[in-house]
JSON list of C-alpha atoms in Angstrom, two decimals:
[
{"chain": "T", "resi": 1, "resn": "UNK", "atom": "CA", "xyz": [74.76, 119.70, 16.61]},
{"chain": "T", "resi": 2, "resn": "UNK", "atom": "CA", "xyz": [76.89, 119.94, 19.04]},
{"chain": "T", "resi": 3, "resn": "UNK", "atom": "CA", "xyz": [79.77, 117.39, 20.32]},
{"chain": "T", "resi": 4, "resn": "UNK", "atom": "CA", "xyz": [81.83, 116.94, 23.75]},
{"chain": "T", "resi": 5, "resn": "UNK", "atom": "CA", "xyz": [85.13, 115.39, 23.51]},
{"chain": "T", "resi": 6, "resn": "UNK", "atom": "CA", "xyz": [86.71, 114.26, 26.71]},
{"chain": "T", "resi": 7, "resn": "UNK", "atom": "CA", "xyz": [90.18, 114.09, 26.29]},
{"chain": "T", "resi": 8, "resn": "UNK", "atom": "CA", "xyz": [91.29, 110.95, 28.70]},
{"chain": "T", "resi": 9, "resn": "UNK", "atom": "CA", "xyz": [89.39, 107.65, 29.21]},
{"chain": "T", "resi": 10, "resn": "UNK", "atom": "CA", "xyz": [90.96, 106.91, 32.49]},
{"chain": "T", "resi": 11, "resn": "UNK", "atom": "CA", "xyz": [93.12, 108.89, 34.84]},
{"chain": "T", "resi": 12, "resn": "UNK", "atom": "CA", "xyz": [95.01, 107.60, 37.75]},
{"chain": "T", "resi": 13, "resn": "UNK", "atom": "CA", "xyz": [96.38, 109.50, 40.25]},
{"chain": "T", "resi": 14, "resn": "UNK", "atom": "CA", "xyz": [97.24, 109.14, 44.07]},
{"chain": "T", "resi": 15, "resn": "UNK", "atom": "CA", "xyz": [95.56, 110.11, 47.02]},
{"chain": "T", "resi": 16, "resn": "UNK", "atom": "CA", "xyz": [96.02, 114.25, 47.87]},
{"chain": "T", "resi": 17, "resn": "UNK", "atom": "CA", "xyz": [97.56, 115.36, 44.15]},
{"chain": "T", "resi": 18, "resn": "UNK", "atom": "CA", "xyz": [95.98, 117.50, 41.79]},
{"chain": "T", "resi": 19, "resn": "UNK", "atom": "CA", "xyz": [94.07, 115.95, 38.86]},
{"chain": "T", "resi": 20, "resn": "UNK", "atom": "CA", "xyz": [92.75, 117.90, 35.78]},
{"chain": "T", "resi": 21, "resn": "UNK", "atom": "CA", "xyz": [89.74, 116.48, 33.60]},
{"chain": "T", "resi": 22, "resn": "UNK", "atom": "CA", "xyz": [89.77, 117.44, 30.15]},
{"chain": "T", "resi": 23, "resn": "UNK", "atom": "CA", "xyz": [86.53, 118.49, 28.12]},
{"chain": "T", "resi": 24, "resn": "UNK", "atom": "CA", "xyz": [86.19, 120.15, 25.21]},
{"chain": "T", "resi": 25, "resn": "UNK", "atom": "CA", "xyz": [83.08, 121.07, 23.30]},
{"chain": "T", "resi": 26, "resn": "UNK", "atom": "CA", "xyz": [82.34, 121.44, 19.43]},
{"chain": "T", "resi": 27, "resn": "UNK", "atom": "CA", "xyz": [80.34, 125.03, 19.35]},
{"chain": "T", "resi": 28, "resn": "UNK", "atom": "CA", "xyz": [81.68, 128.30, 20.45]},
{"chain": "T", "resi": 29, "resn": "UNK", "atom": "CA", "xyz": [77.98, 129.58, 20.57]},
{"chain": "T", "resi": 30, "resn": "UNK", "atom": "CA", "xyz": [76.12, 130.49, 24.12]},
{"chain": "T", "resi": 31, "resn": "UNK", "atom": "CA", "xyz": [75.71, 127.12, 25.94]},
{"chain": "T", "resi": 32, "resn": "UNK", "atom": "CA", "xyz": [75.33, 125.46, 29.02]},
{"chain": "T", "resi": 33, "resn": "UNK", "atom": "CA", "xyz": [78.01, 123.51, 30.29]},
{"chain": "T", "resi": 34, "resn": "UNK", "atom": "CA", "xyz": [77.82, 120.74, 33.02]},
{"chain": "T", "resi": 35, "resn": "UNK", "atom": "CA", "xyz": [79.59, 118.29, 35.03]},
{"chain": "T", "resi": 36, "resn": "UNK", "atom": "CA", "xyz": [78.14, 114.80, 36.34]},
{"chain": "T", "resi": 37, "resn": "UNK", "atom": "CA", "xyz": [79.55, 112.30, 38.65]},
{"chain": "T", "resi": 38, "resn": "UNK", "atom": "CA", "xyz": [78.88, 109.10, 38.49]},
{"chain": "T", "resi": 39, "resn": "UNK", "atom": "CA", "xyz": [79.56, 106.37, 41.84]},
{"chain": "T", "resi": 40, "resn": "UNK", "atom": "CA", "xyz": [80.13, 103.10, 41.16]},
{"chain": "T", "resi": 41, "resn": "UNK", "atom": "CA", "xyz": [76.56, 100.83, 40.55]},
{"chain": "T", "resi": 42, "resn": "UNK", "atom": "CA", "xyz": [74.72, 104.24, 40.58]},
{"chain": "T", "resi": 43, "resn": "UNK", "atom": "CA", "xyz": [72.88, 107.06, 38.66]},
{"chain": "T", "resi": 44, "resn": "UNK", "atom": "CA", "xyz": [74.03, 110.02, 37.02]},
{"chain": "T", "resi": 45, "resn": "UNK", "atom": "CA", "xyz": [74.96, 113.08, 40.16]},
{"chain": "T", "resi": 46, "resn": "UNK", "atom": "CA", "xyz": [75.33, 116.63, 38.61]},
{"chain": "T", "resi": 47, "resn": "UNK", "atom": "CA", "xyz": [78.52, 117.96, 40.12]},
{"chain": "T", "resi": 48, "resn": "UNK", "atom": "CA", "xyz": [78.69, 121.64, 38.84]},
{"chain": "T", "resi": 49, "resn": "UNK", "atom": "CA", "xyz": [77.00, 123.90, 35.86]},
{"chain": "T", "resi": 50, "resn": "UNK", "atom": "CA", "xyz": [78.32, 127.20, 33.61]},
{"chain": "T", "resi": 51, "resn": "UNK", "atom": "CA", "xyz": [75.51, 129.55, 32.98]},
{"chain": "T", "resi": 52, "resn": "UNK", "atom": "CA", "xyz": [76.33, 132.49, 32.49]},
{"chain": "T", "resi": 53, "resn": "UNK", "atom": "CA", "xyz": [78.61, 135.24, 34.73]},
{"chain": "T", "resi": 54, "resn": "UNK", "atom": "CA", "xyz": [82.07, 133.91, 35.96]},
{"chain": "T", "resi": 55, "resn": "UNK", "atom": "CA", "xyz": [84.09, 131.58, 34.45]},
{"chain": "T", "resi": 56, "resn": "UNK", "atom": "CA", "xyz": [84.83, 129.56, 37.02]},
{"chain": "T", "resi": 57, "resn": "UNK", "atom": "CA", "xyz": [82.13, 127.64, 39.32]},
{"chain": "T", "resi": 58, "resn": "UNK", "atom": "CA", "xyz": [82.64, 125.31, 42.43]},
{"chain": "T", "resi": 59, "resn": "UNK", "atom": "CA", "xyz": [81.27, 121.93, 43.60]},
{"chain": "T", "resi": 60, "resn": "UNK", "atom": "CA", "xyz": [80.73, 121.81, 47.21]},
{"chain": "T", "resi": 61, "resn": "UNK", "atom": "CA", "xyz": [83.17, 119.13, 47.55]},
{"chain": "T", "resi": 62, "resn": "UNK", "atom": "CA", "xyz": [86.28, 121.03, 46.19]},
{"chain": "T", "resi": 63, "resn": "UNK", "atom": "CA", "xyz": [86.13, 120.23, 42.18]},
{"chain": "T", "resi": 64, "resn": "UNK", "atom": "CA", "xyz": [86.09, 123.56, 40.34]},
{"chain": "T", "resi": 65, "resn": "UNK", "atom": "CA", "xyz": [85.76, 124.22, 36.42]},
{"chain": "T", "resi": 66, "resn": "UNK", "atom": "CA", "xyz": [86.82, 127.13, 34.42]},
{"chain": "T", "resi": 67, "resn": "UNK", "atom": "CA", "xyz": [84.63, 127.70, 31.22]},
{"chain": "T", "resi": 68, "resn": "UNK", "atom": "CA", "xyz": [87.20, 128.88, 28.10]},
{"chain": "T", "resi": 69, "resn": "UNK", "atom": "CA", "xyz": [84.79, 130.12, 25.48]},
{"chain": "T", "resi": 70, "resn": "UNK", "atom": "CA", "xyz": [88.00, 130.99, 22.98]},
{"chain": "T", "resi": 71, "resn": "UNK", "atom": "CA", "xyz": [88.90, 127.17, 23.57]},
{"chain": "T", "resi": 72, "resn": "UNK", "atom": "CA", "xyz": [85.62, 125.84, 23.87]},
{"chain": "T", "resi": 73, "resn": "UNK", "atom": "CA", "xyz": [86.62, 123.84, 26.82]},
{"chain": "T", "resi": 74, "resn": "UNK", "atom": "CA", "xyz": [85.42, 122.87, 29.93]},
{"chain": "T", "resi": 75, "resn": "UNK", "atom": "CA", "xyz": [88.09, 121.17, 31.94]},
{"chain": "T", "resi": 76, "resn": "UNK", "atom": "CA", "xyz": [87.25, 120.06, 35.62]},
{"chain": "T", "resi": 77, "resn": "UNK", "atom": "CA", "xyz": [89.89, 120.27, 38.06]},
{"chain": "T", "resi": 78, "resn": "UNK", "atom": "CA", "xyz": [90.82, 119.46, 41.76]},
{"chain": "T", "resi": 79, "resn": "UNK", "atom": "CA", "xyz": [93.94, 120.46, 44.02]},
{"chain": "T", "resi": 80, "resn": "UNK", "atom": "CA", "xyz": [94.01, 117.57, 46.14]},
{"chain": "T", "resi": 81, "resn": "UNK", "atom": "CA", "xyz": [91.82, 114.52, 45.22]},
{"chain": "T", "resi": 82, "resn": "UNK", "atom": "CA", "xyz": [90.51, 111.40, 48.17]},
{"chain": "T", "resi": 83, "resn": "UNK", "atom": "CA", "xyz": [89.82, 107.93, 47.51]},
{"chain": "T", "resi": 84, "resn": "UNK", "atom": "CA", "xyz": [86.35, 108.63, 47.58]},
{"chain": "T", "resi": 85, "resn": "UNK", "atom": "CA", "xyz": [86.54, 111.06, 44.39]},
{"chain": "T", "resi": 86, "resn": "UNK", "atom": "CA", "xyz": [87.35, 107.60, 42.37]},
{"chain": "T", "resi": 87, "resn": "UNK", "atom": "CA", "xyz": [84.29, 107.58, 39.95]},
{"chain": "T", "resi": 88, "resn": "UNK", "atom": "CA", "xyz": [83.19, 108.39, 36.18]},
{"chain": "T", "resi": 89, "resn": "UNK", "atom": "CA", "xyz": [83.05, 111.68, 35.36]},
{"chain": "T", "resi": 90, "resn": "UNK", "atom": "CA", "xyz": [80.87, 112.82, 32.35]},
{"chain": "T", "resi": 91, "resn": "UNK", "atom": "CA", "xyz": [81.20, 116.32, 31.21]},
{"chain": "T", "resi": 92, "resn": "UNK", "atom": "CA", "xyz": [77.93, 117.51, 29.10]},
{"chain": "T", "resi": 93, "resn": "UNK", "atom": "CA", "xyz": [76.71, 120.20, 27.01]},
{"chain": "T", "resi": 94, "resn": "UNK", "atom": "CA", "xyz": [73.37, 121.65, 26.61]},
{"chain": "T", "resi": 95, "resn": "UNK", "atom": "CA", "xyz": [71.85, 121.47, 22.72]},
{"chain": "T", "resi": 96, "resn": "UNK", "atom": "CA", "xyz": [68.67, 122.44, 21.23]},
{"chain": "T", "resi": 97, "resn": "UNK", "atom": "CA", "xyz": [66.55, 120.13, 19.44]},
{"chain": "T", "resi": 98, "resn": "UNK", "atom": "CA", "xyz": [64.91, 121.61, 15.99]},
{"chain": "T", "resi": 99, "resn": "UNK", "atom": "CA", "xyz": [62.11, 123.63, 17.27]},
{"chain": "T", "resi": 100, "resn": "UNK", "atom": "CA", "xyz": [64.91, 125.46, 19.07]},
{"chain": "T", "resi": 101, "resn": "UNK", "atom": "CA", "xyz": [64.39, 124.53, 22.61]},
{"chain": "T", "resi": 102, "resn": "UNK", "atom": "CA", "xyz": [67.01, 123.21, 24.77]},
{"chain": "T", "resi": 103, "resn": "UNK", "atom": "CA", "xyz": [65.84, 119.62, 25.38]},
{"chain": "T", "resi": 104, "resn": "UNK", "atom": "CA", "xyz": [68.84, 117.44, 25.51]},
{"chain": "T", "resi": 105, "resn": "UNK", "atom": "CA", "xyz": [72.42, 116.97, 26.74]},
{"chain": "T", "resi": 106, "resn": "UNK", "atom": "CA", "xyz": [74.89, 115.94, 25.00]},
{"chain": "T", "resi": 107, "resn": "UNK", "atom": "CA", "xyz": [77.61, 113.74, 26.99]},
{"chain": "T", "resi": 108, "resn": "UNK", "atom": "CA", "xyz": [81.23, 113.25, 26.41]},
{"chain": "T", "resi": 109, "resn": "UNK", "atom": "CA", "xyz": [82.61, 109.03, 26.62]},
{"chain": "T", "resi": 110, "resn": "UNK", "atom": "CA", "xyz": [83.37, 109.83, 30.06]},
{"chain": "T", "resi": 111, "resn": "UNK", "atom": "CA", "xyz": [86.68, 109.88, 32.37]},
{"chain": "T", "resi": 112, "resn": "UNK", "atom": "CA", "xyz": [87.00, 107.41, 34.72]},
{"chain": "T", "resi": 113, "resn": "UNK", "atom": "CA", "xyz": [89.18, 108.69, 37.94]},
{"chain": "T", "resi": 114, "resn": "UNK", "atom": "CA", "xyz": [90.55, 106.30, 40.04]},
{"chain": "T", "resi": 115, "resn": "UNK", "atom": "CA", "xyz": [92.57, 107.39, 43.13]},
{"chain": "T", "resi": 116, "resn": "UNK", "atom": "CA", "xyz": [95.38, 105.19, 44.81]},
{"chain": "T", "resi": 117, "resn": "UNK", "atom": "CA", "xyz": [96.25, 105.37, 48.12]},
{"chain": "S", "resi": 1, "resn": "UNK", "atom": "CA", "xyz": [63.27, 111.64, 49.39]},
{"chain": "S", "resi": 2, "resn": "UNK", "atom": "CA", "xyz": [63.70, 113.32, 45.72]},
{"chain": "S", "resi": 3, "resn": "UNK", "atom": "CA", "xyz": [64.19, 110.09, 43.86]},
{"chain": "S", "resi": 4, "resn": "UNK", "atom": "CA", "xyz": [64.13, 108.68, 40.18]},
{"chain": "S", "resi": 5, "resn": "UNK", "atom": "CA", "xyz": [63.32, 104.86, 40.57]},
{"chain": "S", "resi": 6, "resn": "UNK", "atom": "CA", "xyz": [63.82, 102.56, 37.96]},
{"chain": "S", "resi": 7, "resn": "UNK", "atom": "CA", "xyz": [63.19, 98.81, 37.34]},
{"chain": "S", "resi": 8, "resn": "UNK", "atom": "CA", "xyz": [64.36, 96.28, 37.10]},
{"chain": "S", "resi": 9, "resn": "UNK", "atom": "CA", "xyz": [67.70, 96.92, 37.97]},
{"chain": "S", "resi": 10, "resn": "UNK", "atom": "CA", "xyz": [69.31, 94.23, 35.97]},
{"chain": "S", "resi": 11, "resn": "UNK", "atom": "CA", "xyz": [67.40, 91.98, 33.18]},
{"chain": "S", "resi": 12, "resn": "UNK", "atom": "CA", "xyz": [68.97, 89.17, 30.99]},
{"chain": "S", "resi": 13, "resn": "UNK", "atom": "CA", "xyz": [65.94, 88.26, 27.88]},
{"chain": "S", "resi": 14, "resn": "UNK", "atom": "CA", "xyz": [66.11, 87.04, 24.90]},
{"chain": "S", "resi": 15, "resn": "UNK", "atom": "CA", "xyz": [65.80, 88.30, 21.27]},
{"chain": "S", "resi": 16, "resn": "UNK", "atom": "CA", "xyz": [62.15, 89.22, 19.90]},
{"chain": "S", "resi": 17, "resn": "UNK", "atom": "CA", "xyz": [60.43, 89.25, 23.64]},
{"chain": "S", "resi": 18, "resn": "UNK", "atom": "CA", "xyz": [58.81, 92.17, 24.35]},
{"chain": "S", "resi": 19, "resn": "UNK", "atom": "CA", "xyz": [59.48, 94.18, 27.80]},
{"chain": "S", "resi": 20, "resn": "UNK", "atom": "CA", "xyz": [59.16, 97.23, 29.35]},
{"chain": "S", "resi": 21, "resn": "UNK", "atom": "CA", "xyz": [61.64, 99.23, 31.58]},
{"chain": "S", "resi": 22, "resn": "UNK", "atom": "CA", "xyz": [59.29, 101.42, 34.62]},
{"chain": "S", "resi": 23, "resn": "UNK", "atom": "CA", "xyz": [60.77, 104.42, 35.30]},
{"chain": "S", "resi": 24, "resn": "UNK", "atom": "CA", "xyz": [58.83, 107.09, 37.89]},
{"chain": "S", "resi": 25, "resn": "UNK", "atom": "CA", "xyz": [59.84, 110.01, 39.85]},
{"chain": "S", "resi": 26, "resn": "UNK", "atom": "CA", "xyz": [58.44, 112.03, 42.86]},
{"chain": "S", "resi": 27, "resn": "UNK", "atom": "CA", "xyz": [59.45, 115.51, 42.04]},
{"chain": "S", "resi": 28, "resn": "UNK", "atom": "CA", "xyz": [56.76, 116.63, 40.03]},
{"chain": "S", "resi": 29, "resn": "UNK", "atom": "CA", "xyz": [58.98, 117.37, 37.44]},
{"chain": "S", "resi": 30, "resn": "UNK", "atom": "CA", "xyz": [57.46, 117.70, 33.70]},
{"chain": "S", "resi": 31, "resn": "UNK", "atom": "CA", "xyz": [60.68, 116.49, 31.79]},
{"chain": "S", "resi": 32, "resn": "UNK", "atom": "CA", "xyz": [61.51, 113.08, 31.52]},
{"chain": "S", "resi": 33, "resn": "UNK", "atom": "CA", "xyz": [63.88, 111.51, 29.15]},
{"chain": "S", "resi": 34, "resn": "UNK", "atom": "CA", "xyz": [66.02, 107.94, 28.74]},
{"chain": "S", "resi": 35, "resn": "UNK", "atom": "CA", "xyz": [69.45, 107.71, 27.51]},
{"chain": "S", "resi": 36, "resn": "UNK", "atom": "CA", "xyz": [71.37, 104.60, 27.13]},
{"chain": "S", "resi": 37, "resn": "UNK", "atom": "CA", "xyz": [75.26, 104.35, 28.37]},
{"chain": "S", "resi": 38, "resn": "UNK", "atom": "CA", "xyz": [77.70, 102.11, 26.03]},
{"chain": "S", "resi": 39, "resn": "UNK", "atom": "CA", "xyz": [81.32, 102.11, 26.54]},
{"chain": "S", "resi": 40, "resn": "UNK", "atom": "CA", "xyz": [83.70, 104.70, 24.81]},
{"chain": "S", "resi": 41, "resn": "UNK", "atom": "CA", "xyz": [80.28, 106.38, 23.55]},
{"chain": "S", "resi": 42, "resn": "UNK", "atom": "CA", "xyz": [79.04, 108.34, 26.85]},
{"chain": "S", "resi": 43, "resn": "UNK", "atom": "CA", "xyz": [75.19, 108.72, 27.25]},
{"chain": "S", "resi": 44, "resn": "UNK", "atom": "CA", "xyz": [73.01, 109.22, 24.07]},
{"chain": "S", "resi": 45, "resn": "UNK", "atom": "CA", "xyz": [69.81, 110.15, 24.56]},
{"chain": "S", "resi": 46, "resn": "UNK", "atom": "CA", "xyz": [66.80, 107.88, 23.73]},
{"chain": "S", "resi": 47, "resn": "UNK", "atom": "CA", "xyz": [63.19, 109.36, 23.69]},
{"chain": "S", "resi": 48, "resn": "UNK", "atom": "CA", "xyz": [62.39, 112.46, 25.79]},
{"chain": "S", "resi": 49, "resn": "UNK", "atom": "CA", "xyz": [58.83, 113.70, 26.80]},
{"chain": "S", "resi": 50, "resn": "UNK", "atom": "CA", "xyz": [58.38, 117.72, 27.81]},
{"chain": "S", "resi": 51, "resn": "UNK", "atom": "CA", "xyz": [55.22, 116.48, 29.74]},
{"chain": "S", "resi": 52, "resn": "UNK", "atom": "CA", "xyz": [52.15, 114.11, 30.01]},
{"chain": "S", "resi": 53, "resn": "UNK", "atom": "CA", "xyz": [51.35, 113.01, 26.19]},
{"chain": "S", "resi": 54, "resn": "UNK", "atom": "CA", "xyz": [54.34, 114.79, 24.68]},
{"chain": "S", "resi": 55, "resn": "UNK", "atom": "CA", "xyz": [56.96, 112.56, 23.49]},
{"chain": "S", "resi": 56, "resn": "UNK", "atom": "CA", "xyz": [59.90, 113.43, 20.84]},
{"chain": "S", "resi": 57, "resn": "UNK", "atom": "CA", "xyz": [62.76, 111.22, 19.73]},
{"chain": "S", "resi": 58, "resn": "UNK", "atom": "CA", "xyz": [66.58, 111.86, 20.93]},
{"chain": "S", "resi": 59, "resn": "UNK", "atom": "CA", "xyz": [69.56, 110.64, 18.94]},
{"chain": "S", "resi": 60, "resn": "UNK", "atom": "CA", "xyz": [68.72, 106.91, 18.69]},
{"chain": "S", "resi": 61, "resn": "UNK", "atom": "CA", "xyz": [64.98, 105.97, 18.99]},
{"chain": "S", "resi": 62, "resn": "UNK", "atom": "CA", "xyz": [65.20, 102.77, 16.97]},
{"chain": "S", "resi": 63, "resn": "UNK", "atom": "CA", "xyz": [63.88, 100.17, 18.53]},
{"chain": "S", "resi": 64, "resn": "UNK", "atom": "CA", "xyz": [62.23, 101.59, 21.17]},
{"chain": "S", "resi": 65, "resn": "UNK", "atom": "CA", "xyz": [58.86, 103.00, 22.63]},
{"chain": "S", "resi": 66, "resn": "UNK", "atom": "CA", "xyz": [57.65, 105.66, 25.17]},
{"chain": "S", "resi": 67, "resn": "UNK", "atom": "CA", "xyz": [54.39, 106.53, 26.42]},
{"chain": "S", "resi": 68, "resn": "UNK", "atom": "CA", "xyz": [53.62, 109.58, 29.10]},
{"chain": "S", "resi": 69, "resn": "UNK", "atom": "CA", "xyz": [50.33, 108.80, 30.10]},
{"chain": "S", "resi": 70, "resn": "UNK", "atom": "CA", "xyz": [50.90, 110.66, 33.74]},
{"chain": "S", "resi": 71, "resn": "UNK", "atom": "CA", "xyz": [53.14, 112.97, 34.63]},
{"chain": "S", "resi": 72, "resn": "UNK", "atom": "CA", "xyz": [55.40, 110.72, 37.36]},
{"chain": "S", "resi": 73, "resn": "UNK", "atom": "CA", "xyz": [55.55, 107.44, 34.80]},
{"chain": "S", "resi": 74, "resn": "UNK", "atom": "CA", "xyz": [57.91, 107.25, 31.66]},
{"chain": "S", "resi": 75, "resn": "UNK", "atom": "CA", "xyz": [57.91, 103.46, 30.67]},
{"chain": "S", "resi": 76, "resn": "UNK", "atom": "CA", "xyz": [60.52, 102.58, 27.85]},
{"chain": "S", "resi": 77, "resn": "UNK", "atom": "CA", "xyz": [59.28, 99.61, 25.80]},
{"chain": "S", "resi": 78, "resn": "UNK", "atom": "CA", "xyz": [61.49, 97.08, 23.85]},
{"chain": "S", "resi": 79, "resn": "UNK", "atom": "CA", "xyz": [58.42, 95.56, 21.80]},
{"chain": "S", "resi": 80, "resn": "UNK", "atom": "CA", "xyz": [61.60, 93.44, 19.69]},
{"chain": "S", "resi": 81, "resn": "UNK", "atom": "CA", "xyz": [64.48, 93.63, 21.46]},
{"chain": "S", "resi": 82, "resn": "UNK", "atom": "CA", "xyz": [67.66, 92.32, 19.99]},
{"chain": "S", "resi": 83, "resn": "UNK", "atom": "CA", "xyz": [71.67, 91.76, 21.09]},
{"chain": "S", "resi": 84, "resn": "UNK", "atom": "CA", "xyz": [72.40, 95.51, 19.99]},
{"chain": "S", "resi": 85, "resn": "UNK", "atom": "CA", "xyz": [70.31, 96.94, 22.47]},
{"chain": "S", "resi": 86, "resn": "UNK", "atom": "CA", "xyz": [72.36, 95.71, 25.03]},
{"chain": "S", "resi": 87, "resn": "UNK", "atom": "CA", "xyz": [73.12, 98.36, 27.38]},
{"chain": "S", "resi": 88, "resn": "UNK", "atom": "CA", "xyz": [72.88, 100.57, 30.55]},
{"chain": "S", "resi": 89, "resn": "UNK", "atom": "CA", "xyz": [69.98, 102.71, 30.74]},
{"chain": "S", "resi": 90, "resn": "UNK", "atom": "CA", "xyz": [69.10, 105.69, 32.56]},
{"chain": "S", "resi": 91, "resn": "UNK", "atom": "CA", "xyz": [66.02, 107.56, 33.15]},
{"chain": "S", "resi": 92, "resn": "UNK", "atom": "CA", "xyz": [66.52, 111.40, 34.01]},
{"chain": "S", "resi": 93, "resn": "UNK", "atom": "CA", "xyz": [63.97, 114.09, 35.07]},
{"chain": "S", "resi": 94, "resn": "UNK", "atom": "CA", "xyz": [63.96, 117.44, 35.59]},
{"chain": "S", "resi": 95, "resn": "UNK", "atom": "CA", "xyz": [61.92, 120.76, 36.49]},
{"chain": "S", "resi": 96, "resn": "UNK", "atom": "CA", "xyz": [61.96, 122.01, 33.05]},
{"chain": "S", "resi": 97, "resn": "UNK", "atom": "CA", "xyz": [64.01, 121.25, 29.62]},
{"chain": "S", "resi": 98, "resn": "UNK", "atom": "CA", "xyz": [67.19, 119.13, 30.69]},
{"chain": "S", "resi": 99, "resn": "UNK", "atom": "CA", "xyz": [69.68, 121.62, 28.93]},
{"chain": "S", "resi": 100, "resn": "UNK", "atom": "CA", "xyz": [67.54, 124.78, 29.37]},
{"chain": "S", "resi": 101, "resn": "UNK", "atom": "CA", "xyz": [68.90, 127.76, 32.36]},
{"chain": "S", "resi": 102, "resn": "UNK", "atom": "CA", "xyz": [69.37, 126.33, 35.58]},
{"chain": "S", "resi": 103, "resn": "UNK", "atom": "CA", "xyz": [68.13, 122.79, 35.15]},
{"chain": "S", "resi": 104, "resn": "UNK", "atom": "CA", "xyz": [69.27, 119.75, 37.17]},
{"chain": "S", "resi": 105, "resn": "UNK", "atom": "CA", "xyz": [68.32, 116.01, 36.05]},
{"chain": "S", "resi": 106, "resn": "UNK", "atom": "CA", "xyz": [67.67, 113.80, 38.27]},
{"chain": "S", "resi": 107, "resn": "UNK", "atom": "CA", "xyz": [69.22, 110.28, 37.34]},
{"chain": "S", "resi": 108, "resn": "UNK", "atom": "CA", "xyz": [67.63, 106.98, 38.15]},
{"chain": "S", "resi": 109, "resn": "UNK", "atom": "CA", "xyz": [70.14, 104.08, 39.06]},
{"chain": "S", "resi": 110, "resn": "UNK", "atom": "CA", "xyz": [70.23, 102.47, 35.59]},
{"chain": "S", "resi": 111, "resn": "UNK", "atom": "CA", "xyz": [68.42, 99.25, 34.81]},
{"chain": "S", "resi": 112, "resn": "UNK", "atom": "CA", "xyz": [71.65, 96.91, 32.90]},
{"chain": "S", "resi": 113, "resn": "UNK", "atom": "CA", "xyz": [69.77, 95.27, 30.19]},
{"chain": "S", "resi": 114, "resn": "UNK", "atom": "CA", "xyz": [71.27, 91.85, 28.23]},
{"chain": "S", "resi": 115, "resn": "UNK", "atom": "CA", "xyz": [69.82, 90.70, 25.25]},
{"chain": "S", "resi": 116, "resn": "UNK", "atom": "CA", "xyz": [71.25, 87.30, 24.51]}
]
């Protein structure tokens, strides 16, 4: 089965730096790779996916990720982060359950990003 | 709007009575699964349900109960609920199988459940 290790509990950073989010995953077989955001007192939002094709994908809102299949990681990164990035961020991985279907996620603890002004 | 609803939002019961947790969504979507949020541990999936009368276990079913009796309603049920079941729980959908190719869930707000 697989596992997702996320690297830092809680990162602070100020207002307009760079922040990296680190996420690491157990398998080095073909998987799908996500990022979720989660807001303060709210649900789960999915931020980007890896699928297949390039290595690195964009969120509409700036965050990129670069998949590293030799490193099985994952990490999540910004140039320039805003107060209103400050929020849990849950990297996951796609797994199959026994009859070989992918029917669950598997989530890391979670990074909790909180940006000072 | 594409929504997940869930309720209650926040509950506070005691040991051994029984209650249930609504979740529904307006999406059509035929996946529906709950996972339960716990400090340091991430989200860990619950029960999951491919569609109406399917149901399978996730990684930690003890204690709890599903039903899919229509394809918008995915109830979790506490028939004995005790002080380790204390938690934050999320219902997600989605179009197809929540890890499969170019899948989204949808996450509810959470319902924050004490057991005292």
């Amino acid at each position: 089965a697989q596992s997702v290790t996320q690297l830092d509990s809680q990162v602070p950073v100020f207002e307009e730096a760079p922040v990296e989010l680190r996420c690491n995953y157990s398998s080095s077989v073909s998987v799908y790779l996500f990022w979720y955001v989660q807001y303060p007192n709210q649900g789960l939002q999915l931020l980007l996916k890896y699928l297949s094709g390039s290595t690195l994908v964009e969120s509409i809102n700036g965050f990129e990720a670069e998949f590293n299949k030799s490193q099985t990681s994952f990490h999540l990164r910004k140039p320039s982060v805003h107060i209103s990035d400050t929020a849990e961020y849950f990297c996951a991985v796609s797994d199959r359950d026994l009859a070989g279907g992918y029917n669950k996620l598997i989530f890391g603890a979670g990074t909790r990003l909180a940006v000072h002004p | 709007e594409a929504q997940v609803t869930q309720n209650p939002r926040y509950l506070i019961t005691v040991t051994g009575k029984k209650l249930t947790v609504t979740c529904s969504q307006n999406m059509n979507h035929e996946y529906m699964s709950w996972y339960r949020q716990d400090p340091g541990l991430g989200l860990r999936q619950i029960y999951y349900s491919m569609n109406v009368e399917v149901t399978d276990k996730g990684d930690v079913p003890e204690g709890y109960k599903v039903s899919r009796k229509e394809k918008r309603n995915f109830p979790l049920i506490l028939e004995s609920p005790s002080p380790n079941q204390t938690s934050l729980y999320f219902c997600a959908s989605s179009r197809i199988a929540v890890g499969a190719l170019n899948t989204e869930a949808f996450f509810g707000q959470g319902t924050r459940l004490t057991v005292v």
